[in-house]
mmCIF file of C-alpha atoms in Angstrom:
data_model
loop_
_atom_site.group_PDB
_atom_site.id
_atom_site.type_symbol
_atom_site.label_atom_id
_atom_site.label_comp_id
_atom_site.label_asym_id
_atom_site.label_seq_id
_atom_site.Cartn_x
_atom_site.Cartn_y
_atom_site.Cartn_z
ATOM 1 C CA UNK X 18 42.773 33.987 -56.630
ATOM 2 C CA UNK X 19 40.459 31.054 -56.357
ATOM 3 C CA UNK X 20 37.316 32.924 -55.670
ATOM 4 C CA UNK X 21 36.362 32.038 -59.187
ATOM 5 C CA UNK X 22 35.796 28.355 -59.653
ATOM 6 C CA UNK X 23 34.659 26.545 -62.768
ATOM 7 C CA UNK X 24 31.316 27.914 -63.518
ATOM 8 C CA UNK X 25 29.527 31.150 -63.936
ATOM 9 C CA UNK X 26 30.488 34.035 -61.687
ATOM 10 C CA UNK X 27 33.781 35.627 -62.516
ATOM 11 C CA UNK X 28 36.109 36.923 -59.884
ATOM 12 C CA UNK X 29 39.817 37.116 -59.764
ATOM 13 C CA UNK X 30 42.411 34.498 -60.332
ATOM 14 C CA UNK X 31 43.098 31.256 -58.553
ATOM 15 C CA UNK X 32 40.245 29.029 -59.335
ATOM 16 C CA UNK X 33 38.806 27.591 -62.433
ATOM 17 C CA UNK X 34 37.451 29.852 -65.116
ATOM 18 C CA UNK X 35 34.769 32.241 -64.051
ATOM 19 C CA UNK X 36 32.756 31.268 -61.049
ATOM 20 C CA UNK X 37 32.829 32.080 -57.378
ATOM 21 C CA UNK X 38 34.482 30.035 -54.686
ATOM 22 C CA UNK X 39 37.051 30.188 -51.873
ATOM 23 C CA UNK X 40 37.788 27.986 -48.858
ATOM 24 C CA UNK X 41 35.885 26.893 -45.770
ATOM 25 C CA UNK X 42 32.970 24.641 -45.111
ATOM 26 C CA UNK X 43 29.510 25.601 -43.925
ATOM 27 C CA UNK X 44 26.000 24.331 -44.398
ATOM 28 C CA UNK X 45 22.774 25.970 -45.243
ATOM 29 C CA UNK X 46 21.426 23.994 -42.374
ATOM 30 C CA UNK X 47 22.230 25.232 -38.887
ATOM 31 C CA UNK X 48 25.303 23.016 -38.794
ATOM 32 C CA UNK X 49 28.123 24.436 -40.825
ATOM 33 C CA UNK X 50 31.672 23.259 -41.127
ATOM 34 C CA UNK X 51 34.645 25.407 -42.015
ATOM 35 C CA UNK X 52 37.087 23.894 -44.448
ATOM 36 C CA UNK X 53 39.296 23.109 -41.532
ATOM 37 C CA UNK X 54 36.592 20.998 -39.957
ATOM 38 C CA UNK X 55 35.925 17.465 -40.987
ATOM 39 C CA UNK X 56 32.464 16.040 -41.405
ATOM 40 C CA UNK X 57 31.132 14.241 -38.387
ATOM 41 C CA UNK X 58 31.396 10.516 -38.507
ATOM 42 C CA UNK X 59 28.349 8.866 -37.112
ATOM 43 C CA UNK X 60 27.656 5.267 -36.305
ATOM 44 C CA UNK X 61 25.311 4.991 -39.253
ATOM 45 C CA UNK X 62 24.118 1.646 -40.496
ATOM 46 C CA UNK X 63 24.908 2.843 -44.023
ATOM 47 C CA UNK X 64 27.883 0.726 -45.162
ATOM 48 C CA UNK X 65 28.970 3.557 -47.432
ATOM 49 C CA UNK X 66 28.856 6.210 -44.691
ATOM 50 C CA UNK X 67 32.627 6.160 -44.171
ATOM 51 C CA UNK X 68 33.312 6.692 -47.876
ATOM 52 C CA UNK X 69 30.669 9.414 -48.116
ATOM 53 C CA UNK X 70 32.251 11.233 -45.165
ATOM 54 C CA UNK X 71 35.703 10.842 -46.747
ATOM 55 C CA UNK X 72 34.467 12.243 -50.075
ATOM 56 C CA UNK X 73 32.936 15.265 -48.340
ATOM 57 C CA UNK X 74 36.137 15.755 -46.321
ATOM 58 C CA UNK X 75 38.108 15.757 -49.588
ATOM 59 C CA UNK X 76 36.033 18.665 -50.942
ATOM 60 C CA UNK X 77 36.514 20.586 -47.692
ATOM 61 C CA UNK X 78 40.271 19.902 -47.743
ATOM 62 C CA UNK X 79 40.394 21.057 -51.363
ATOM 63 C CA UNK X 80 38.884 24.439 -50.528
ATOM 64 C CA UNK X 81 41.084 24.816 -47.460
ATOM 65 C CA UNK X 82 44.169 24.295 -49.642
ATOM 66 C CA UNK X 83 42.876 26.736 -52.279
ATOM 67 C CA UNK X 84 42.278 29.356 -49.576
ATOM 68 C CA UNK X 85 45.807 28.827 -48.253
ATOM 69 C CA UNK X 86 47.356 29.222 -51.700
ATOM 70 C CA UNK X 87 45.222 32.269 -52.492
ATOM 71 C CA UNK X 88 46.562 33.967 -49.359
ATOM 72 C CA UNK X 89 50.225 33.100 -50.035
ATOM 73 C CA UNK X 90 51.531 34.778 -53.186
ATOM 74 C CA UNK X 91 54.607 32.534 -53.113
ATOM 75 C CA UNK X 92 52.888 29.301 -51.991
ATOM 76 C CA UNK X 93 53.855 26.142 -53.880
ATOM 77 C CA UNK X 94 51.109 25.404 -56.403
ATOM 78 C CA UNK X 95 52.235 21.792 -56.677
ATOM 79 C CA UNK X 96 50.826 21.297 -53.162
ATOM 80 C CA UNK X 97 47.381 21.256 -54.791
ATOM 81 C CA UNK X 98 48.165 17.691 -55.828
ATOM 82 C CA UNK X 99 47.583 16.734 -52.186
ATOM 83 C CA UNK X 100 43.848 17.393 -52.647
ATOM 84 C CA UNK X 101 43.084 17.398 -56.381
ATOM 85 C CA UNK X 102 43.844 15.472 -59.551
ATOM 86 C CA UNK X 103 43.126 15.757 -63.257
ATOM 87 C CA UNK X 104 41.130 18.672 -64.630
ATOM 88 C CA UNK X 105 40.572 20.327 -61.256
ATOM 89 C CA UNK X 106 44.259 20.208 -60.351
ATOM 90 C CA UNK X 107 45.365 21.671 -63.686
ATOM 91 C CA UNK X 108 42.677 24.367 -63.711
ATOM 92 C CA UNK X 109 43.325 25.624 -60.186
ATOM 93 C CA UNK X 110 47.101 25.611 -60.612
ATOM 94 C CA UNK X 111 46.662 27.675 -63.771
ATOM 95 C CA UNK X 112 44.096 30.079 -62.301
ATOM 96 C CA UNK X 113 45.948 30.743 -59.065
ATOM 97 C CA UNK X 114 49.217 31.221 -60.959
ATOM 98 C CA UNK X 115 47.588 33.622 -63.420
ATOM 99 C CA UNK X 116 45.963 35.559 -60.569
ATOM 100 C CA UNK X 117 49.329 35.900 -58.845
ATOM 101 C CA UNK X 118 50.846 37.310 -62.032
ATOM 102 C CA UNK X 119 48.087 39.932 -62.037
ATOM 103 C CA UNK X 120 48.838 40.811 -58.388
ATOM 104 C CA UNK X 121 45.660 39.149 -57.102
ATOM 105 C CA UNK X 122 45.357 37.313 -53.805
ATOM 106 C CA UNK X 123 42.555 36.553 -51.361
ATOM 107 C CA UNK X 124 42.208 36.130 -47.622
ATOM 108 C CA UNK X 125 39.470 34.347 -45.745
ATOM 109 C CA UNK X 126 37.686 31.041 -45.570
ATOM 110 C CA UNK X 127 35.444 29.467 -48.129
ATOM 111 C CA UNK X 128 32.488 27.692 -46.620
ATOM 112 C CA UNK X 129 31.204 24.370 -47.945
ATOM 113 C CA UNK X 130 27.562 24.270 -46.943
ATOM 114 C CA UNK X 131 25.131 21.346 -46.861
ATOM 115 C CA UNK X 132 27.462 18.829 -48.477
ATOM 116 C CA UNK X 133 25.982 15.492 -49.495
ATOM 117 C CA UNK X 134 27.684 12.528 -51.130
ATOM 118 C CA UNK X 135 26.372 9.729 -53.286
ATOM 119 C CA UNK X 136 28.225 6.767 -54.695
ATOM 120 C CA UNK X 137 28.833 6.487 -58.410
ATOM 121 C CA UNK X 138 29.030 3.355 -60.541
ATOM 122 C CA UNK X 139 32.741 3.058 -59.775
ATOM 123 C CA UNK X 140 33.111 2.119 -56.068
ATOM 124 C CA UNK X 141 36.123 4.431 -55.764
ATOM 125 C CA UNK X 142 34.217 7.482 -57.040
ATOM 126 C CA UNK X 143 31.639 9.626 -55.269
ATOM 127 C CA UNK X 144 29.636 12.659 -56.273
ATOM 128 C CA UNK X 145 29.521 15.483 -53.750
ATOM 129 C CA UNK X 146 26.977 18.286 -54.020
ATOM 130 C CA UNK X 147 27.444 21.414 -51.931
ATOM 131 C CA UNK X 148 26.778 25.102 -51.676
ATOM 132 C CA UNK X 149 30.026 27.053 -51.688
ATOM 133 C CA UNK X 150 29.978 30.397 -49.892
ATOM 134 C CA UNK X 151 32.842 32.840 -50.368
ATOM 135 C CA UNK X 152 31.273 35.754 -48.523
ATOM 136 C CA UNK X 153 34.043 35.556 -45.905
ATOM 137 C CA UNK X 154 36.793 35.765 -48.547
ATOM 138 C CA UNK X 155 38.208 39.161 -49.442
ATOM 139 C CA UNK X 156 39.937 39.496 -52.815
ATOM 140 C CA UNK X 157 42.952 41.795 -53.119
ATOM 141 C CA UNK X 158 44.633 43.404 -56.124
ATOM 142 C CA UNK X 159 48.167 44.636 -55.497
ATOM 143 C CA UNK X 160 47.515 44.555 -51.744
ATOM 144 C CA UNK X 161 44.282 46.574 -51.873
ATOM 145 C CA UNK X 162 40.876 45.031 -51.100
ATOM 146 C CA UNK X 163 38.549 44.655 -54.070
ATOM 147 C CA UNK X 164 34.788 44.625 -54.081
ATOM 148 C CA UNK X 165 32.854 41.545 -55.126
ATOM 149 C CA UNK X 166 29.716 41.913 -57.249
ATOM 150 C CA UNK X 167 26.528 41.395 -55.229
ATOM 151 C CA UNK X 168 24.965 37.963 -55.485
ATOM 152 C CA UNK X 169 28.183 36.144 -56.424
ATOM 153 C CA UNK X 170 29.216 34.841 -53.019
ATOM 154 C CA UNK X 171 27.136 31.621 -52.974
ATOM 155 C CA UNK X 172 26.790 28.998 -55.664
ATOM 156 C CA UNK X 173 25.977 25.324 -55.980
ATOM 157 C CA UNK X 174 28.656 22.890 -57.099
ATOM 158 C CA UNK X 175 28.921 19.232 -58.009
ATOM 159 C CA UNK X 176 32.261 17.511 -57.456
ATOM 160 C CA UNK X 177 33.656 14.197 -58.575
ATOM 161 C CA UNK X 178 35.798 12.734 -55.811
ATOM 162 C CA UNK X 179 37.939 9.660 -56.391
ATOM 163 C CA UNK X 180 39.851 7.431 -54.023
ATOM 164 C CA UNK X 181 43.351 6.423 -55.065
ATOM 165 C CA UNK X 182 43.372 2.598 -54.853
ATOM 166 C CA UNK X 183 47.034 2.524 -53.786
ATOM 167 C CA UNK X 184 47.105 5.225 -51.122
ATOM 168 C CA UNK X 185 43.366 5.127 -50.238
ATOM 169 C CA UNK X 186 43.431 8.953 -50.196
ATOM 170 C CA UNK X 187 40.513 10.889 -51.717
ATOM 171 C CA UNK X 188 40.962 13.623 -54.366
ATOM 172 C CA UNK X 189 38.673 16.141 -56.049
ATOM 173 C CA UNK X 190 38.849 15.327 -59.767
ATOM 174 C CA UNK X 191 35.924 17.143 -61.383
ATOM 175 C CA UNK X 192 33.869 20.212 -60.591
ATOM 176 C CA UNK X 193 30.934 21.958 -62.217
ATOM 177 C CA UNK X 194 28.682 24.756 -61.137
ATOM 178 C CA UNK X 195 25.064 23.705 -60.645
ATOM 179 C CA UNK X 196 23.480 27.099 -60.025
ATOM 180 C CA UNK X 197 22.736 29.207 -56.989
ATOM 181 C CA UNK X 198 21.958 28.093 -53.485
#
């Protein structure tokens, strides 16, 4: 299951090698957004505000899709290509598939808390920093709930998000754990 992402804390299956993460968006500020929610679009004077919001929305959509696939033992792993590309796509397809073979699934929503986006050198690439909280995700092994080690439900992550120049859709392309949050 994707409770493990690409970083430090190990959980079961679907995500990148050892690290905690699931699917839903929240913030460490009073305003939190579940993965199903999209970031608010304000009438900011920042000309990049629309792209920043789109990059953040891509990270939220990524975790929503991972949560969906973690909960569906027969879900089509190729559907991850709707939200991810490159290393992240390959890693999560592998991890979720391997978790399924071990009888591991997960149910719940990963929360993406306090997301912030900054532009990179390439105008089609943004960096998104966020705290990912999987405390509302329950891992299962062969249909039975499993316990999660204390202190592994929240971790900081940095994502590379790229816009496809043909479709103008945004995809998560890189991910690395940045510590705790």
